[in-house]
């Protein structure tokens, strides 16, 4: 849709062997050449709407829900093939987050001045809520680097997977004078209970999942978008504030905000004012098709 003849590679998994990795890249490049693509970009599984980027910095600790992880030596395999940086995606983290005093002071004035109302997800109207998310997502991210509109089928599939684990109080919709203006979606870090299950529900995996789910104190804010015409109304900040306050009521006091384009200065400045810092970096790579080390 961008008219740049770029195709993606993704779902990249390999042993620590250049010949194996390069054979995978060669096969992907050949496939893209046959379809008229001039650039291979990735990793993205399957697009920037899902898991994307190779972890290049911040290997300590476990990844949070729906974020990628790879060994450090993957970086050498990718770069030695000839890939070069296309764009960095950064993840911010804030521990024991408190609503910033300045934001609290401004909140009521912003709500009154711009007629902003906030509400949480209504699971009884789940299909309508998903349609609202699609509208905001596709319009708010339209000009973002690498953005691909999310189809109704794609969003419905993702929503079906997330519905059982979504906490309605940390899904926030913003409206201005009754018109949908933006939304923010956070997920409790489900990787906390999942990693204790050892890949199995039985005989005791389910019990471990229930026990450790009570210990989740971190959420990932995986998307927060505002329609362009409302971006100077403080709506992103109001959504962030509501997410923080509602999450704390559930015992969630830490937050990861990911991922953010490295040149999204508006969002980055907003997060840094809240005390969040970059703690992981994921990289998207490009290479001309047919130009790899062994191609």
Coordinates of C-alpha atoms in Angstrom, one line a residue:
X1 CA 0.0 0.0 0.0
X2 CA 3.0 2.3 0.4
X3 CA 4.1 1.9 -3.2
X4 CA 7.7 1.0 -2.2
X5 CA 7.8 -2.7 -3.3
X6 CA 8.8 -3.9 0.2
X7 CA 8.0 -7.3 1.6
X8 CA 8.4 -8.7 5.1
X9 CA 10.2 -11.7 6.6
X10 CA 9.2 -12.9 10.0
X11 CA 8.6 -15.8 12.3
X12 CA 12.4 -16.1 12.3
X13 CA 13.8 -19.0 14.4
X14 CA 17.2 -20.6 13.9
X15 CA 20.1 -22.5 15.5
X16 CA 23.4 -20.7 16.0
X17 CA 24.6 -21.4 12.4
X18 CA 25.1 -18.8 9.7
X19 CA 24.5 -21.3 6.9
X20 CA 21.1 -22.2 8.3
X21 CA 20.1 -18.6 8.9
X22 CA 21.4 -17.4 5.5
X23 CA 19.5 -20.2 3.8
X24 CA 16.3 -19.0 5.4
X25 CA 17.0 -15.4 4.4
X26 CA 17.8 -16.5 0.8
X27 CA 14.6 -18.5 0.5
X28 CA 12.6 -15.5 1.7
X29 CA 14.4 -13.1 -0.7
X30 CA 13.8 -15.4 -3.7
X31 CA 10.1 -15.6 -2.8
X32 CA 9.8 -11.8 -2.6
X33 CA 11.7 -11.3 -5.9
X34 CA 9.2 -13.5 -7.7
X35 CA 6.5 -11.2 -6.5
X36 CA 8.2 -8.0 -7.6
X37 CA 9.5 -6.9 -4.2
X38 CA 12.7 -4.9 -4.2
X39 CA 13.3 -4.7 -0.4
X40 CA 13.1 -7.3 2.3
X41 CA 12.1 -5.9 5.8
X42 CA 11.8 -7.6 9.1
X43 CA 11.4 -9.3 11.3
X44 CA 7.6 -8.8 11.5
X45 CA 5.2 -11.6 12.2
X46 CA 3.2 -11.0 10.1
X47 CA 3.2 -7.2 10.0
X48 CA 3.7 -4.2 12.3
X49 CA 0.2 -4.9 13.6
X50 CA 1.6 -7.9 15.4
X51 CA 4.9 -8.9 16.9
X52 CA 7.7 -7.0 15.2
X53 CA 11.4 -6.2 15.6
X54 CA 14.6 -7.9 16.6
X55 CA 15.6 -7.3 20.2
X56 CA 19.0 -5.5 20.0
X57 CA 19.2 -4.0 23.5
X58 CA 17.8 -5.0 26.9
X59 CA 18.3 -8.7 27.1
X60 CA 17.9 -8.9 30.9
X61 CA 14.6 -10.1 32.3
X62 CA 11.6 -11.8 30.6
X63 CA 9.6 -10.3 27.7
X64 CA 6.2 -9.0 28.5
X65 CA 3.0 -10.3 26.9
X66 CA 3.0 -10.2 23.1
X67 CA 6.5 -8.9 22.8
X68 CA 9.3 -10.6 20.9
X69 CA 12.5 -12.1 22.4
X70 CA 15.6 -13.5 20.8
X71 CA 19.1 -14.4 21.8
X72 CA 21.7 -11.7 21.5
X73 CA 23.6 -13.6 18.7
X74 CA 20.6 -13.3 16.4
X75 CA 21.8 -9.7 15.8
X76 CA 25.1 -10.9 14.4
X77 CA 23.3 -13.4 12.1
X78 CA 21.0 -10.7 10.7
X79 CA 23.6 -8.0 10.3
X80 CA 26.3 -10.3 8.9
X81 CA 23.9 -11.3 6.1
X82 CA 23.8 -7.7 5.0
X83 CA 20.7 -6.2 6.7
X84 CA 20.9 -2.6 7.8
X85 CA 18.8 -0.7 10.3
X86 CA 15.4 0.6 8.9
X87 CA 13.9 1.8 12.2
X88 CA 14.1 1.2 15.9
X89 CA 11.1 0.5 18.1
X90 CA 11.6 1.3 21.7
X91 CA 9.9 0.0 24.9
X92 CA 9.5 2.2 27.9
X93 CA 9.1 1.0 31.5
X94 CA 8.0 2.7 34.6
X95 CA 8.1 1.1 38.1
X96 CA 5.5 1.9 40.8
X97 CA 3.9 4.5 38.5
X98 CA 2.1 7.3 40.2
X99 CA -0.2 9.8 38.4
X100 CA 1.9 12.9 37.7
X101 CA 0.8 15.8 39.9
X102 CA 0.9 18.1 36.9
X103 CA -1.3 15.8 34.9
X104 CA -3.8 15.6 37.8
X105 CA -4.0 19.3 37.9
X106 CA -4.6 19.6 34.2
X107 CA -7.1 16.8 33.8
X108 CA -10.2 18.5 34.9
X109 CA -9.5 21.6 32.9
X110 CA -8.8 19.5 29.7
X111 CA -12.0 17.5 30.2
X112 CA -14.0 20.7 30.6
X113 CA -12.3 22.7 27.8
X114 CA -12.5 20.1 25.1
X115 CA -15.6 18.3 26.4
X116 CA -13.7 15.0 26.8
X117 CA -15.4 12.0 28.4
X118 CA -13.6 8.7 29.1
X119 CA -15.2 5.3 29.5
X120 CA -14.0 1.7 29.9
X121 CA -14.6 -1.3 27.7
X122 CA -18.1 -2.7 27.7
X123 CA -17.9 -6.4 27.1
X124 CA -21.6 -6.7 26.6
X125 CA -21.2 -4.6 23.4
X126 CA -17.9 -6.3 22.5
X127 CA -18.5 -6.4 18.7
X128 CA -19.3 -2.7 18.7
X129 CA -16.3 -1.9 20.8
X130 CA -14.1 -3.9 18.3
X131 CA -15.5 -1.9 15.4
X132 CA -14.7 1.4 17.3
X133 CA -11.1 0.2 17.9
X134 CA -10.7 -0.6 14.1
X135 CA -11.8 2.9 13.2
X136 CA -9.4 4.6 15.6
X137 CA -6.5 2.2 14.9
X138 CA -6.6 2.6 11.1
X139 CA -7.2 6.4 11.1
X140 CA -4.8 7.3 14.0
X141 CA -1.9 5.3 12.7
X142 CA -2.5 6.0 9.0
X143 CA 0.6 8.1 8.6
X144 CA 2.9 6.0 10.8
X145 CA 6.0 4.4 9.3
X146 CA 5.2 0.9 8.0
X147 CA 1.5 1.1 9.0
X148 CA -0.8 -1.4 7.3
X149 CA -4.5 -1.0 7.9
X150 CA -6.0 -3.8 10.0
X151 CA -8.8 -5.6 8.3
X152 CA -12.1 -6.5 10.0
X153 CA -11.2 -10.2 9.8
X154 CA -7.8 -9.6 11.3
X155 CA -9.0 -7.5 14.1
X156 CA -11.9 -9.8 14.9
X157 CA -9.5 -12.8 15.2
X158 CA -7.2 -10.8 17.5
X159 CA -10.1 -9.6 19.6
X160 CA -11.4 -13.2 19.9
X161 CA -8.0 -14.3 21.3
X162 CA -7.8 -11.4 23.7
X163 CA -11.4 -11.3 25.0
X164 CA -10.9 -13.9 27.8
X165 CA -7.9 -12.0 29.2
X166 CA -8.8 -8.4 28.7
X167 CA -9.4 -6.4 31.8
X168 CA -12.2 -3.9 30.9
X169 CA -11.0 -1.2 33.3
X170 CA -7.7 -0.8 31.5
X171 CA -9.2 -0.4 28.0
X172 CA -10.1 3.3 27.7
X173 CA -12.2 5.0 25.1
X174 CA -12.1 8.8 24.8
X175 CA -14.9 10.8 23.2
X176 CA -15.2 14.5 22.4
X177 CA -18.7 16.0 22.4
X178 CA -20.0 12.4 21.9
X179 CA -17.6 11.6 19.0
X180 CA -15.0 8.9 19.3
X181 CA -11.6 10.5 19.5
X182 CA -9.1 7.9 20.8
X183 CA -8.5 4.7 22.8
X184 CA -5.8 3.0 24.9
X185 CA -5.5 -0.7 25.5
X186 CA -3.4 -2.3 28.2
X187 CA -3.0 -6.0 29.0
X188 CA -1.9 -7.6 32.3
X189 CA 1.5 -9.3 31.8
X190 CA 0.2 -12.8 31.2
X191 CA 3.7 -14.1 30.7
X192 CA 4.1 -14.1 34.5
X193 CA 1.7 -17.1 35.0
X194 CA 2.4 -18.7 31.6
X195 CA 6.1 -19.2 32.3
X196 CA 5.3 -21.2 35.4
X197 CA 3.2 -23.7 33.5
X198 CA 6.1 -25.3 31.7
X199 CA 4.0 -25.4 28.5
X200 CA 1.4 -27.7 30.0
X201 CA -2.0 -27.3 31.6
X202 CA -2.0 -30.7 33.3
X203 CA -1.6 -32.0 35.8
X204 CA -0.7 -28.8 37.7
X205 CA -0.2 -26.2 35.1
X206 CA -3.7 -24.7 35.4
X207 CA -3.3 -24.4 39.2
X208 CA 0.1 -22.6 38.8
X209 CA -1.5 -20.3 36.2
X210 CA -4.3 -19.3 38.6
X211 CA -1.9 -18.8 41.5
X212 CA 0.6 -16.7 39.7
X213 CA -2.0 -14.7 37.9
X214 CA -2.7 -13.1 41.3
X215 CA 0.9 -11.9 41.4
X216 CA 0.7 -9.9 38.2
X217 CA 1.8 -6.4 39.0
X218 CA 2.8 -5.2 35.5
X219 CA 0.7 -4.3 32.5
X220 CA 1.7 -3.6 28.9
X221 CA 0.1 -0.6 27.2
X222 CA 0.2 -2.0 23.7
X223 CA -1.7 0.6 21.9
X224 CA -2.8 4.2 22.5
X225 CA -4.1 6.3 19.6
X226 CA -5.8 9.6 19.1
X227 CA -7.4 10.9 15.9
X228 CA -5.2 13.6 14.4
X229 CA -7.7 16.4 14.8
X230 CA -7.8 15.8 18.6
X231 CA -4.1 15.5 19.2
X232 CA -3.7 18.9 20.8
X233 CA -6.5 18.4 23.3
X234 CA -4.5 16.4 25.8
X235 CA -6.5 13.3 25.1
X236 CA -3.5 10.9 25.1
X237 CA -2.5 12.2 28.5
X238 CA -6.0 11.8 29.9
X239 CA -6.1 8.2 28.6
X240 CA -2.7 7.5 30.2
X241 CA -3.9 9.0 33.5
X242 CA -7.1 6.8 33.5
X243 CA -5.1 3.7 32.6
X244 CA -2.7 4.4 35.5
X245 CA -5.4 5.0 38.1
X246 CA -7.5 2.0 37.0
X247 CA -4.6 -0.3 36.9
X248 CA -3.5 0.6 40.4
X249 CA -6.9 -0.3 41.7
X250 CA -6.2 -3.8 40.4
X251 CA -2.8 -4.0 42.0
X252 CA -0.9 -3.3 38.8
X253 CA 1.7 -0.7 39.6
X254 CA 4.4 -1.2 36.9
X255 CA 3.9 -0.5 33.2
X256 CA 5.6 -1.2 29.9
X257 CA 4.7 1.0 27.0
X258 CA 5.6 -0.7 23.8
X259 CA 6.4 -0.4 21.2
X260 CA 7.0 3.3 20.2
X261 CA 8.7 4.4 17.0
X262 CA 12.0 6.0 17.8
X263 CA 11.0 9.2 16.1
X264 CA 7.5 9.5 17.7
X265 CA 8.7 12.4 19.8
X266 CA 5.2 13.4 20.9
X267 CA 4.5 10.1 22.6
X268 CA 8.0 9.7 23.9
X269 CA 8.0 13.1 25.5
X270 CA 4.7 12.3 27.2
X271 CA 6.0 9.1 28.6
X272 CA 9.2 10.7 29.8
X273 CA 7.3 13.4 31.7
X274 CA 5.6 10.5 33.5
X275 CA 9.0 9.1 34.6
X276 CA 9.2 6.2 32.0
X277 CA 12.6 5.3 30.6
X278 CA 13.6 3.3 27.5
X279 CA 14.7 -0.2 28.7
X280 CA 14.5 -2.2 25.5
X281 CA 15.1 -1.6 21.8
X282 CA 13.8 -3.6 18.9
X283 CA 15.1 -3.1 15.4
X284 CA 13.5 -3.4 12.0
X285 CA 16.0 -4.2 9.2
X286 CA 16.0 -3.7 5.5
X287 CA 18.0 -5.3 2.7
X288 CA 17.6 -5.1 -1.1
X289 CA 16.1 -8.5 -2.3
X290 CA 18.8 -10.7 -3.8
X291 CA 21.6 -8.8 -2.1
X292 CA 22.3 -11.1 0.9
X293 CA 25.7 -12.5 1.7
X294 CA 25.0 -15.8 0.2
X295 CA 22.3 -14.8 -2.3

